[in-house]
Each structure stands twice: as C-alpha cells, then as structure tokens.
PDB file of C-alpha atoms in Angstrom:
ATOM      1  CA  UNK X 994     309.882 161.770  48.431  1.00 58.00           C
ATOM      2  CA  UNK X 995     311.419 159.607  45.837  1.00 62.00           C
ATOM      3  CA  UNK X 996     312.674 156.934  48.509  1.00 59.00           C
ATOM      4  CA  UNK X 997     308.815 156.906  49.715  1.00 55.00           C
ATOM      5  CA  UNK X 998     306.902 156.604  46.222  1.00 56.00           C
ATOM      6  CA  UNK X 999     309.521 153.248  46.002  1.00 56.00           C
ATOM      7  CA  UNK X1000     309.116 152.245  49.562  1.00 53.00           C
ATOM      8  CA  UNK X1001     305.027 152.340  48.659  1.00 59.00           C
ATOM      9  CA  UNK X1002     305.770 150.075  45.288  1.00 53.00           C
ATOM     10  CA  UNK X1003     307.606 147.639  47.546  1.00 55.00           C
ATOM     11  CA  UNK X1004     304.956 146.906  49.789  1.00 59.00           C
ATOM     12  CA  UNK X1005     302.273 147.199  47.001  1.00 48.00           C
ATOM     13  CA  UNK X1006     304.386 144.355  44.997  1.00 41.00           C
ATOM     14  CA  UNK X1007     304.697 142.290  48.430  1.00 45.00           C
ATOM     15  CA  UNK X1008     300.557 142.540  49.228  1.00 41.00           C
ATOM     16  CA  UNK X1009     300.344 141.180  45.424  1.00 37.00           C
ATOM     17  CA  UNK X1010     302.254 138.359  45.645  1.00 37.00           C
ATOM     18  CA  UNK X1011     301.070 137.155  48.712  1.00 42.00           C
ATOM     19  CA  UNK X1012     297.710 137.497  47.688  1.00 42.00           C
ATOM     20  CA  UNK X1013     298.718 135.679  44.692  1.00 44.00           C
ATOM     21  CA  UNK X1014     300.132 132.969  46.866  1.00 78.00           C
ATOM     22  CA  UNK X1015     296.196 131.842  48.286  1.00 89.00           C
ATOM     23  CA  UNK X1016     293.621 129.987  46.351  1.00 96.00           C
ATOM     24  CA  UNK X1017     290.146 129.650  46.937  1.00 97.00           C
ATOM     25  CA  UNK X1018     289.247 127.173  49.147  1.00 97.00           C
ATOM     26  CA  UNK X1019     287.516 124.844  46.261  1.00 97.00           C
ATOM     27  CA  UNK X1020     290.847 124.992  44.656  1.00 97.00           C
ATOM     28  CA  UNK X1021     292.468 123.884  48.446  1.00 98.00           C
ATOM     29  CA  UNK X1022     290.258 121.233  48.131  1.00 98.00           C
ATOM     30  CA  UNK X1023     290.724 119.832  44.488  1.00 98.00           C
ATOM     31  CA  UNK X1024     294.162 119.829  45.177  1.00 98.00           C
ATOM     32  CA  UNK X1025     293.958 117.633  48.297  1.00 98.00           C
ATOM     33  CA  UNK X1026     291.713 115.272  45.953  1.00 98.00           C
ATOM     34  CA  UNK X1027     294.595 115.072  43.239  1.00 98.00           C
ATOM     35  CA  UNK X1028     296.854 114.053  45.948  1.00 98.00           C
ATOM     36  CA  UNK X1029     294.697 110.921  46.548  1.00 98.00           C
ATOM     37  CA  UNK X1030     295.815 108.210  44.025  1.00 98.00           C
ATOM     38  CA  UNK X1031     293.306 105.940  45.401  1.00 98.00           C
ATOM     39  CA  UNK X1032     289.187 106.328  45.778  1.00 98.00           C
ATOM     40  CA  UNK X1033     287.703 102.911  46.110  1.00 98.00           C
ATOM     41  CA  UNK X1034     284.854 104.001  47.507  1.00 97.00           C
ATOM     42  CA  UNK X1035     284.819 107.304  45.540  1.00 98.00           C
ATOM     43  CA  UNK X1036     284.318 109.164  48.368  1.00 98.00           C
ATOM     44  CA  UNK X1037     285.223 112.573  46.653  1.00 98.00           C
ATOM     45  CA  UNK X1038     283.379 111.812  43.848  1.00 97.00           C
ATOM     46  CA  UNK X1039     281.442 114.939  44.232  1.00 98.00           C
ATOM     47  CA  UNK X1040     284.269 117.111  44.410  1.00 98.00           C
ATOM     48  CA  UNK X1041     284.398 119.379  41.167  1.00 96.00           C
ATOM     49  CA  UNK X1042     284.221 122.709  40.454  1.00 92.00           C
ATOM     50  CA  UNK X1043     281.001 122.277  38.349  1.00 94.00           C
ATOM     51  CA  UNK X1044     278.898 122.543  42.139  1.00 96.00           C
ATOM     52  CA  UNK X1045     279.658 124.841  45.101  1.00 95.00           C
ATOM     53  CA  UNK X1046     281.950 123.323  46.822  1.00 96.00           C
ATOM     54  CA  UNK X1047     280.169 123.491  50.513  1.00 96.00           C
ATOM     55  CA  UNK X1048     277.393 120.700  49.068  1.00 96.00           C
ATOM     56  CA  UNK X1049     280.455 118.228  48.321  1.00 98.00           C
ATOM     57  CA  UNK X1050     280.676 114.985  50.676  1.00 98.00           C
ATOM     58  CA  UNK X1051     282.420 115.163  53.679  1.00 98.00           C
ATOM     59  CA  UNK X1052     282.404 119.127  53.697  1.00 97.00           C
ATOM     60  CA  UNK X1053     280.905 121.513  56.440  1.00 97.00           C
ATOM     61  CA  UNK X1054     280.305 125.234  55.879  1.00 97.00           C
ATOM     62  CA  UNK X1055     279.678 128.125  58.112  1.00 96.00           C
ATOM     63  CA  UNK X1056     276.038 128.844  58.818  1.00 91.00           C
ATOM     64  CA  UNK X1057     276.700 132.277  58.490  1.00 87.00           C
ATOM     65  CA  UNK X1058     278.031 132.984  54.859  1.00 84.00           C
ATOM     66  CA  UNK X1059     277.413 129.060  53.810  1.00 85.00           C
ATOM     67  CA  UNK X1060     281.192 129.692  51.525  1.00 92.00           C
ATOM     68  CA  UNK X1061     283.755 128.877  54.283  1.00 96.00           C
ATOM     69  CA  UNK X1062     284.690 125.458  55.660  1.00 98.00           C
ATOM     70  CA  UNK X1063     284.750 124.920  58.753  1.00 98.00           C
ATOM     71  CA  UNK X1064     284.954 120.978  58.824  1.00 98.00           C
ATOM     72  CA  UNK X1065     286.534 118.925  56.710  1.00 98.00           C
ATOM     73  CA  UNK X1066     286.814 115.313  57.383  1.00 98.00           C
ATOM     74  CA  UNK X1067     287.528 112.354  55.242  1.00 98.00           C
ATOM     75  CA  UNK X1068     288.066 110.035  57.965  1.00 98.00           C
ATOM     76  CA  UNK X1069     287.534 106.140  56.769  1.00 98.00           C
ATOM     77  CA  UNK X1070     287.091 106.038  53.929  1.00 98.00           C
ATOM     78  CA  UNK X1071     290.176 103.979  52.854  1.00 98.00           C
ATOM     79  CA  UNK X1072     291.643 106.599  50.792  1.00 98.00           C
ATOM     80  CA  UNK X1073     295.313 106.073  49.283  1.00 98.00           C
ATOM     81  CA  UNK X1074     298.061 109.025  49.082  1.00 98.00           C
ATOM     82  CA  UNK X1075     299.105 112.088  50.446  1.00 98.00           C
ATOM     83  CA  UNK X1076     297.657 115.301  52.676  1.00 98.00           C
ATOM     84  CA  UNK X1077     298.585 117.822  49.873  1.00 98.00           C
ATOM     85  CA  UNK X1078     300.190 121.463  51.227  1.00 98.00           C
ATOM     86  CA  UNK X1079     297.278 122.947  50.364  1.00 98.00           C
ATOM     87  CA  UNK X1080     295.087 122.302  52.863  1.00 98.00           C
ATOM     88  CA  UNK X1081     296.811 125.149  54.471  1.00 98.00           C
ATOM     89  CA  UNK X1082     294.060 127.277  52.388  1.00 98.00           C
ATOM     90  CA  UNK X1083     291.495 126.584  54.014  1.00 98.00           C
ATOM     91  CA  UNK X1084     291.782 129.046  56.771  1.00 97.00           C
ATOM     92  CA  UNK X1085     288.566 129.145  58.370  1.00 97.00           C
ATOM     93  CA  UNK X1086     288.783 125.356  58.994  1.00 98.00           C
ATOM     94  CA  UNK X1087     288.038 124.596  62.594  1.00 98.00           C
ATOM     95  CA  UNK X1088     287.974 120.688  62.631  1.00 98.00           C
ATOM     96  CA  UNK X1089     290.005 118.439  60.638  1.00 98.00           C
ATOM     97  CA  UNK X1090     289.683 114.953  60.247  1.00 98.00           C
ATOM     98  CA  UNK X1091     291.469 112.083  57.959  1.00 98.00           C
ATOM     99  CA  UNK X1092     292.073 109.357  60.411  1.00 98.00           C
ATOM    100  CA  UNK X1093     291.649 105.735  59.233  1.00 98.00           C
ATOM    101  CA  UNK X1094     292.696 105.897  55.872  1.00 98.00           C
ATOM    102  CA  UNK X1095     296.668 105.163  54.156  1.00 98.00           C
ATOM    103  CA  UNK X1096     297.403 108.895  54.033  1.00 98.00           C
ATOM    104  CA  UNK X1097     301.679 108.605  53.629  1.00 98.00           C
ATOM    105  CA  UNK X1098     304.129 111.088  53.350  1.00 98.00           C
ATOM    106  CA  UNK X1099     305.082 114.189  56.084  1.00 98.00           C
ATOM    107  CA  UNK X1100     302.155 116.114  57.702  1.00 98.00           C
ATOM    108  CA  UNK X1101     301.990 119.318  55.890  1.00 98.00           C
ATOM    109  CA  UNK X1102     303.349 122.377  57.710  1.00 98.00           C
ATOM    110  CA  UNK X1103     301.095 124.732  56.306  1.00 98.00           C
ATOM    111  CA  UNK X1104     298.205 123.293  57.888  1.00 98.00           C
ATOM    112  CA  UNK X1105     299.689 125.861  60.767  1.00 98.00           C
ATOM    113  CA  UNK X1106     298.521 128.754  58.872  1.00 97.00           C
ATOM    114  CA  UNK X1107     294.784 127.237  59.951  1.00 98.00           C
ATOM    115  CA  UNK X1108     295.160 129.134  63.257  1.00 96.00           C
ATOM    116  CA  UNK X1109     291.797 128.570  64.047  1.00 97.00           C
ATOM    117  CA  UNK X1110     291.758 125.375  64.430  1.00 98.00           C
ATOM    118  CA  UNK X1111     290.322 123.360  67.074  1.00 98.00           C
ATOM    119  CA  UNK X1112     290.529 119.555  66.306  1.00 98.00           C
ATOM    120  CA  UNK X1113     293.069 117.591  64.172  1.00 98.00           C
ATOM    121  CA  UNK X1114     292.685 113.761  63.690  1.00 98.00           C
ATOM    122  CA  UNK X1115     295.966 112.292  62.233  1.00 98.00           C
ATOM    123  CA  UNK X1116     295.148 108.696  63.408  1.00 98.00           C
ATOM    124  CA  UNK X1117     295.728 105.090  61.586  1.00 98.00           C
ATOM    125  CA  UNK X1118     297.190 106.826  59.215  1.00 98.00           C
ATOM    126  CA  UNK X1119     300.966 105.778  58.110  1.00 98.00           C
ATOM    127  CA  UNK X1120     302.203 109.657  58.118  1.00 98.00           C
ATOM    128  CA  UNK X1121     306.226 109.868  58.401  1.00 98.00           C
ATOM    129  CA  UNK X1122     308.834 112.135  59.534  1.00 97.00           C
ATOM    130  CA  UNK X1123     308.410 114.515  63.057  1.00 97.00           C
ATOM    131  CA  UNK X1124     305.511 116.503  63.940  1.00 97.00           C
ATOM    132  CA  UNK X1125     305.753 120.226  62.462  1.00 98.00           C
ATOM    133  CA  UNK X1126     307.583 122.562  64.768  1.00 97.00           C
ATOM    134  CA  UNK X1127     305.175 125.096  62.658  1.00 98.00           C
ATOM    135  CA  UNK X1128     302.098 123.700  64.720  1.00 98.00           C
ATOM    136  CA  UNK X1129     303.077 125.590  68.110  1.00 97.00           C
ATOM    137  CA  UNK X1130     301.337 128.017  66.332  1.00 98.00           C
ATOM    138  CA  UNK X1131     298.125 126.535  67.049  1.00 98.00           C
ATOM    139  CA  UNK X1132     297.404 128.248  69.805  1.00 98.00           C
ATOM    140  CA  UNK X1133     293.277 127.406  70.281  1.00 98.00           C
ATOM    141  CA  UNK X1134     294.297 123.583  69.549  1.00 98.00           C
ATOM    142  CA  UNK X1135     292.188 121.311  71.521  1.00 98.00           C
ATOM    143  CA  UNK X1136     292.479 118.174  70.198  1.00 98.00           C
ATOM    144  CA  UNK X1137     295.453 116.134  68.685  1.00 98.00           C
ATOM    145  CA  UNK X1138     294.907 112.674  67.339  1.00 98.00           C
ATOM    146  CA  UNK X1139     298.467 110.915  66.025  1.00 98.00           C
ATOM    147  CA  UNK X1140     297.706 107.603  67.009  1.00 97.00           C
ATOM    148  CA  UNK X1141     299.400 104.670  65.108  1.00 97.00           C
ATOM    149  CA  UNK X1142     301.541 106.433  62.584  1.00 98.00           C
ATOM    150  CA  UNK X1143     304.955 105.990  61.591  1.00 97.00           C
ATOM    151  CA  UNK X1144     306.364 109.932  63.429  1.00 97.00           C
ATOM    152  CA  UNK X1145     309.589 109.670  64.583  1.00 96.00           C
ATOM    153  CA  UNK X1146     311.740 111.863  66.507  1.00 95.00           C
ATOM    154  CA  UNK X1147     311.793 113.231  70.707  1.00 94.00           C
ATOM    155  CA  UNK X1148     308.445 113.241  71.791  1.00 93.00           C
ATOM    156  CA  UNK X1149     307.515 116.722  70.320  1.00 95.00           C
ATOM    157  CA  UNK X1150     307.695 120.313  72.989  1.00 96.00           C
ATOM    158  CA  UNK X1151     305.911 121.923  70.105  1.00 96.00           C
ATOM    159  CA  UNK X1152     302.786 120.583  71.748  1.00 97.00           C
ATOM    160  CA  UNK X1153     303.569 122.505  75.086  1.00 97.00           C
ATOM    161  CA  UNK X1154     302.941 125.508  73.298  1.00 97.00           C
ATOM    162  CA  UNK X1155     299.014 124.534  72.853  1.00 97.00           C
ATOM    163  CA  UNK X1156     297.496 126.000  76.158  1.00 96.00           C
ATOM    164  CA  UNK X1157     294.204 124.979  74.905  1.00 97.00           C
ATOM    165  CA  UNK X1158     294.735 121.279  74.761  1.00 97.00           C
ATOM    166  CA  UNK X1159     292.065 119.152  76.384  1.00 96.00           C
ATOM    167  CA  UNK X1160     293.056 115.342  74.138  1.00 97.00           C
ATOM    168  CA  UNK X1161     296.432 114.336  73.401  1.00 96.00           C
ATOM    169  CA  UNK X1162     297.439 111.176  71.838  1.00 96.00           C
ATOM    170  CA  UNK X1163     300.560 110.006  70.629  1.00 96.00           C
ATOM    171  CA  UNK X1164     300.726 106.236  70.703  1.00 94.00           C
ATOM    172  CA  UNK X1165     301.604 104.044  68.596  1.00 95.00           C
ATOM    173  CA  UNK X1166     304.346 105.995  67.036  1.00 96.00           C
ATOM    174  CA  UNK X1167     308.124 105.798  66.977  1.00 95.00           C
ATOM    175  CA  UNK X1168     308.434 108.579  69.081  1.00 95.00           C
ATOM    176  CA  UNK X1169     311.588 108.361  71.766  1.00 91.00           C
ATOM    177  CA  UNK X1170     313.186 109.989  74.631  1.00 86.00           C
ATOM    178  CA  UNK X1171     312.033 111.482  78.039  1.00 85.00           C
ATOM    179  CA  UNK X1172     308.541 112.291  78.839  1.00 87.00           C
ATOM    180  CA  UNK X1173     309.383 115.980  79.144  1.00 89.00           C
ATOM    181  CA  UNK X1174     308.683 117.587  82.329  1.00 89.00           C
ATOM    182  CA  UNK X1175     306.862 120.383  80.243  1.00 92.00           C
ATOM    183  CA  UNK X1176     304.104 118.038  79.435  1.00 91.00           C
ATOM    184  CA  UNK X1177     302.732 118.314  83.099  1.00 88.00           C
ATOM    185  CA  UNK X1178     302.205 122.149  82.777  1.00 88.00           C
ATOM    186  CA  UNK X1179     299.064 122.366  80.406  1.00 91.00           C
ATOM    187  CA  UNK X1180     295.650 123.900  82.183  1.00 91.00           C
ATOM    188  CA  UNK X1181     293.583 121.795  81.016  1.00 94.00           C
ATOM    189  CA  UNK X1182     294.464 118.450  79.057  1.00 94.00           C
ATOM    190  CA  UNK X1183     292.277 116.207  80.699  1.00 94.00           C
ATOM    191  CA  UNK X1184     293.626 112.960  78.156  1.00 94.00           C
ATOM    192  CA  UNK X1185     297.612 112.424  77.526  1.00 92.00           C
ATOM    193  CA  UNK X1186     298.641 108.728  75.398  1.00 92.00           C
ATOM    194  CA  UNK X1187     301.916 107.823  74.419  1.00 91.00           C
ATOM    195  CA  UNK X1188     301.948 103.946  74.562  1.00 88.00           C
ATOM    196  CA  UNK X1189     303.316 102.011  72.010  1.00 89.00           C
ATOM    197  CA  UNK X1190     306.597 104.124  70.809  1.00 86.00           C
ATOM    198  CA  UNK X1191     310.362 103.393  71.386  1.00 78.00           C
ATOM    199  CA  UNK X1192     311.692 102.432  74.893  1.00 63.00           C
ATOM    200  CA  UNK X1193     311.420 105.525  76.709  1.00 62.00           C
ATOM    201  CA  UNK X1194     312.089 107.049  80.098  1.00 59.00           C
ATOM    202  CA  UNK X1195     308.689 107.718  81.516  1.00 58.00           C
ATOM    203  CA  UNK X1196     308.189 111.145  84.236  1.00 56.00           C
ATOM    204  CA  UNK X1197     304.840 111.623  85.829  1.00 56.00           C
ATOM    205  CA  UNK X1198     303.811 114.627  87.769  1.00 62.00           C
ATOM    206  CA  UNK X1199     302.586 113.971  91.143  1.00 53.00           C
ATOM    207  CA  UNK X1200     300.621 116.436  93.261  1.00 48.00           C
ATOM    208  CA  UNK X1201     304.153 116.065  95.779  1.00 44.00           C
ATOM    209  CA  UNK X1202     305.435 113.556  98.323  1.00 44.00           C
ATOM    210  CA  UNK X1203     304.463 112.447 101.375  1.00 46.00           C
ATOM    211  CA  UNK X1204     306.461 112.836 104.352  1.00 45.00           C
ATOM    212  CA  UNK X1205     306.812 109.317 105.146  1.00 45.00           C
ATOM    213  CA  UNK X1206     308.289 109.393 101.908  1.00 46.00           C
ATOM    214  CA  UNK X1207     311.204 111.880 102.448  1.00 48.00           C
ATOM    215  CA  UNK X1208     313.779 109.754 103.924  1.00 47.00           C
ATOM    216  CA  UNK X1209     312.763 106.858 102.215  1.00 47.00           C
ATOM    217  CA  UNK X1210     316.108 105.644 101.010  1.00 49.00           C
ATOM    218  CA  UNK X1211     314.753 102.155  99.574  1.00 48.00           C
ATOM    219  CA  UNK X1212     315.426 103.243  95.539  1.00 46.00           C
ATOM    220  CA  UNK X1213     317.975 101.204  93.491  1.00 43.00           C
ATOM    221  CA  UNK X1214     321.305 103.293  93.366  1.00 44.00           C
ATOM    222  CA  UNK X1215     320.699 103.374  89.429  1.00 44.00           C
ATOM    223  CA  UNK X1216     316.976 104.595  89.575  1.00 41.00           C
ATOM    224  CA  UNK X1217     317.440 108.027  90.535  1.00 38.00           C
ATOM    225  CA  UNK X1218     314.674 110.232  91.828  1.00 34.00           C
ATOM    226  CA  UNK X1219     313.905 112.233  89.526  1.00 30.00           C
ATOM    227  CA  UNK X1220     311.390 113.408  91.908  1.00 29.00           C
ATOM    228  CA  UNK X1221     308.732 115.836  89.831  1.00 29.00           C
ATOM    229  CA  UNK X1222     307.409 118.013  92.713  1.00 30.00           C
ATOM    230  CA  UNK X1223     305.993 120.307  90.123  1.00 31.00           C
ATOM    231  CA  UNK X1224     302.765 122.494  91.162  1.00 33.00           C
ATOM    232  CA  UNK X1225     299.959 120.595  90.141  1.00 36.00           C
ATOM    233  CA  UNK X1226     298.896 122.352  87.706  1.00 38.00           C
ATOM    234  CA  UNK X1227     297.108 118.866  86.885  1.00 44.00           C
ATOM    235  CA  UNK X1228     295.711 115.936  88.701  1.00 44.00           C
ATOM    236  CA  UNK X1229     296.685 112.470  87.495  1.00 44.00           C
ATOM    237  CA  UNK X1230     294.160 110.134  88.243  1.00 46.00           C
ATOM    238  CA  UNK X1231     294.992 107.497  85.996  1.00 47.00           C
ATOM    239  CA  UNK X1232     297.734 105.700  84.300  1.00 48.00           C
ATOM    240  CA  UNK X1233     297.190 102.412  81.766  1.00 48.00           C
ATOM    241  CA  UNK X1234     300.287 100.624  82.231  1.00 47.00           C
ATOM    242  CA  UNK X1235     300.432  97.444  80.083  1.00 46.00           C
ATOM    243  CA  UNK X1236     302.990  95.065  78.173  1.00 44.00           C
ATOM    244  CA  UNK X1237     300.348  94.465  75.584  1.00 47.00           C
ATOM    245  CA  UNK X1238     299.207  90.743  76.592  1.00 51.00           C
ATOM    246  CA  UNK X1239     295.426  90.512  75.907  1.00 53.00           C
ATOM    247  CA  UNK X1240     292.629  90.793  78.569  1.00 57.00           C
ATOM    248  CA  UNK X1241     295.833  92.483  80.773  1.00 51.00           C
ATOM    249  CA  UNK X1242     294.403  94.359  83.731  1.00 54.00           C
ATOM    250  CA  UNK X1243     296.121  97.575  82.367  1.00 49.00           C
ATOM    251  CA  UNK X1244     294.537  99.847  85.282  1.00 48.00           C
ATOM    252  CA  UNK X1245     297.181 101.154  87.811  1.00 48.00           C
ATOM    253  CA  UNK X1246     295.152 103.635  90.196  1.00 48.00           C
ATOM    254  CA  UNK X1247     296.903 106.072  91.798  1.00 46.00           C
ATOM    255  CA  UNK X1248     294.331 106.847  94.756  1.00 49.00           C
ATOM    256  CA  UNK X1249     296.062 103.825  96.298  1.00 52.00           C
ATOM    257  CA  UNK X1250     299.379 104.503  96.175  1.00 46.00           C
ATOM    258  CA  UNK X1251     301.455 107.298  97.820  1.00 46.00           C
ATOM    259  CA  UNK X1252     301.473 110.750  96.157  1.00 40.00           C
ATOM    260  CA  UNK X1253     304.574 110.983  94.519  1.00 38.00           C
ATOM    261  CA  UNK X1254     306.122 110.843  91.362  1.00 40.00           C
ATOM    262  CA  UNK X1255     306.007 107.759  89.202  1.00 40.00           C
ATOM    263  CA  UNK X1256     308.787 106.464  87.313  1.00 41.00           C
ATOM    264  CA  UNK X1257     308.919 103.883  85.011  1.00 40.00           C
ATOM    265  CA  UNK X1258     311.791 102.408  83.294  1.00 38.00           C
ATOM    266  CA  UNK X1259     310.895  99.300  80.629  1.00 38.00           C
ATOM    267  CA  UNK X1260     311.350  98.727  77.255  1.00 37.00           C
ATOM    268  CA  UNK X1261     308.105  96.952  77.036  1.00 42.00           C
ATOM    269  CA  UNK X1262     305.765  98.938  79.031  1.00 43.00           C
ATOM    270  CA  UNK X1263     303.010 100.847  77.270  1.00 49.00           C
ATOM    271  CA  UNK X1264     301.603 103.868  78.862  1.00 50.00           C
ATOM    272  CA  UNK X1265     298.876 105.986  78.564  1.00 54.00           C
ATOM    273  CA  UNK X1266     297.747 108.629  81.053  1.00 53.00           C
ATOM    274  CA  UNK X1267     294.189 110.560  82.191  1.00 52.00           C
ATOM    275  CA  UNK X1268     294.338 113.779  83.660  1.00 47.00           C
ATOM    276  CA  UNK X1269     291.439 114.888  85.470  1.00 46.00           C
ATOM    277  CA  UNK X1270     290.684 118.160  85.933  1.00 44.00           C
ATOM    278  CA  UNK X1271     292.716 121.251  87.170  1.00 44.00           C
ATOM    279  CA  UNK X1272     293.880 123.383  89.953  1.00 42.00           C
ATOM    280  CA  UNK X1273     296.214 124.889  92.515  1.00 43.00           C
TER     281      UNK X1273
END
C-alpha cells in the first residue's frame, strides 16, 4: 500500500511539471517576438498581451473556439533574428510560415511537438545546422519549404518518414551525399527540389528498363549502374537539369527517353524533380 500511495505522488509530481513546462500560446508567441531583434516594418507591432492574441497581425485562429492558432505566418516581412523554441507551444498550429525574412540560427526541434502540422515554409531564410531528426515525427506533413538556407549535412532520411508529403524542396542548401534511394518510396509527393547544394551523386527512380536496354553494355567502366528498378511507387515525369546559365533550356523530358534509371554525376549540375501522380 505504502509503495502505491508513493508510486501515485510520482506520477502526480511528473503530470505537474510537465504541465508546468507549456505556456499559453500568447506567451509562445511573445516569445518568438523577443527573439526578433529587428522589426523595420513593425510587423508584430500588435503583438501584446493587452489584446487577445488571435486579432494580432499575421495570426489565424480556429473558427471553432476562435483561442487556438492554427496559422501563423510571418513570411516577408524582413524580420531580423531567431525562430525561438517556443513555437513548439503552439500545438494546434497547422500551417507555418516565415520564409523571406533573415531568420538565423538552428531550426527549433520542438516545433516537432506541433504534430499536427501540415505546412512548414523555412525558405530564404539563412537557418544553419541539419534539419531536426525530431521532425520524422511529423507524420501528416505535407509541405516542406527549405529553399536557400545555409542546412548542412546528408540530404536528410528524416523526411522519408513523412508519408503525407505532397511538396518537397531542398535547394539551395549545402546539403551533400547520395540522393537516397528512400526518397522514391513516398505515395504521394508530387514536387521533389534539391538543386543548388554540394556536388552530389544524383539516383532517380525509373518505372524499370527496357529490354533493349538489358544487354546494353555501352556505360563507362567507372559509371556503374546503379540501376533503381524500384516499384514505382511514383512516376517521374520531369527533371530540371541546369548549370545555372540564364535563359538555359533546363527541361529534360523523360517521355522521350528510355525508361530507366537516370544518373547523373556533375559537380555543377542543378536538379530539381516533378513527380506526377501515383500507382502500381
């Protein structure tokens, strides 16, 4: 009896302090302001906790109970600093947006506690380090926007583990490394980008060869095939192949060529992909 009354007190003391641990979402959002060191605009201007927070700028609430926020995006408006931890608060956010601005700094883990989430725009920001391996628990993820940040690392698996992605991008990065052959097994990503990083070793899922194409023995001996005869899970339609010259016919369409993998190996080619569609 004795070992139960403290076994009770133990979880009792655990439920308190990890109540204690959340804030209210105005609080969330106050303390993603103070991590701004630069408003020219003053954008957030409106955001004090003399007014409820779902009539401040930039903020969307549920139609429902008109207290939770369910979009929050900040997106260019030229703000200066860092995406404080605390957005991880706001747990009924479904869409969040602060492309376009100078946001520096690591992208905050705890915006995987946000498991609701649908859309995340990173982009033109200048956001460091690797991509969270806390965000494979995004799980109803549909969009991811990293474009033209400073993330470094292997292009990230944690991504694989988003069955609901439809948008993808992760150009302009320093991101290195293989394509991994995982990224041809999502349902239903219908956009993949990953131009503009490091030299990388570039894989491409084909719906499988031809057979005038089995005992075609024509590759260099260095270029192995690598061959990719994965189920199509997704058909690739389109791939932007480009060195970055201006008004560069970028378009490579693969209706015209055989259906096979595509491997490219170039330090200065920039690729971005469209899948379209699904199937067996």
């Amino acid at each position: 009896m004795k070992l139960l009354i403290i076994f009770i007190l133990q979880i009792s003391v655990l439920l308190l302090l990890t109540k204690a641990k959340q804030i209210p979402e105005y609080k969330a959002l106050l303390s993603i302001k103070s991590s701004i060191i630069d408003d020219p605009l003053s954008s957030l201007s409106s955001w004090n906790d003399k007014t409820h927070h779902c009539t401040w700028a930039h903020i969307t609430c549920d139609d429902i109970s008109n207290r939770h926020i369910i979009t929050l995006d900040i997106s260019g408006l030229n703000l200066t600093g860092t995406l404080s931890s605390d957005v991880g608060h706001l747990r009924f956010l479904q869409n969040l947006s602060v492309g376009a601005n100078q946001l520096s700094g690591e992208i905050p883990p705890e915006i995987s506690d946000i498991t609701g989430l649908l859309s995340v725009n990173f982009s033109n920001n200048v956001f460091n380090g690797t991509l969270p391996l806390e965000f494979a628990k995004l799980k109803e993820l549909r969009v991811l926007d990293l474009y033209n940040n400073n993330v470094t690392g292997e292009l990230p698996l944690t991504v694989t583990e988003m069955p609901e992605l439809r948008h993808l991008h992760l150009g302009g990065n320093f991101f290195s490394g293989e394509i991994p052959v995982e990224y041809c097994k999502w349902e239903f990503l219908e956009y993949l980008a990953v131009s503009g990083n490091d030299p990388f070793v570039c894989l491409f899922c084909g719906g499988g060869g031809d057979d005038d194409d089995d005992n075609n023995d024509d590759d260099e001996d260095d270029d192995e095939d690598t061959g990719a005869q994965i189920a199509p899970i997704i058909k690739l339609e389109e791939v932007a192949v480009s060195t970055g010259e201006e008004n560069e016919d970028a378009l490579l369409d693969l209706l015209t060529l055989p259906r096979r993998s595509i491997k490219v190996r170039h330090s200065l080619i920039n690729i971005s992909v469209r899948l379209i569609g699904g199937g067996n």
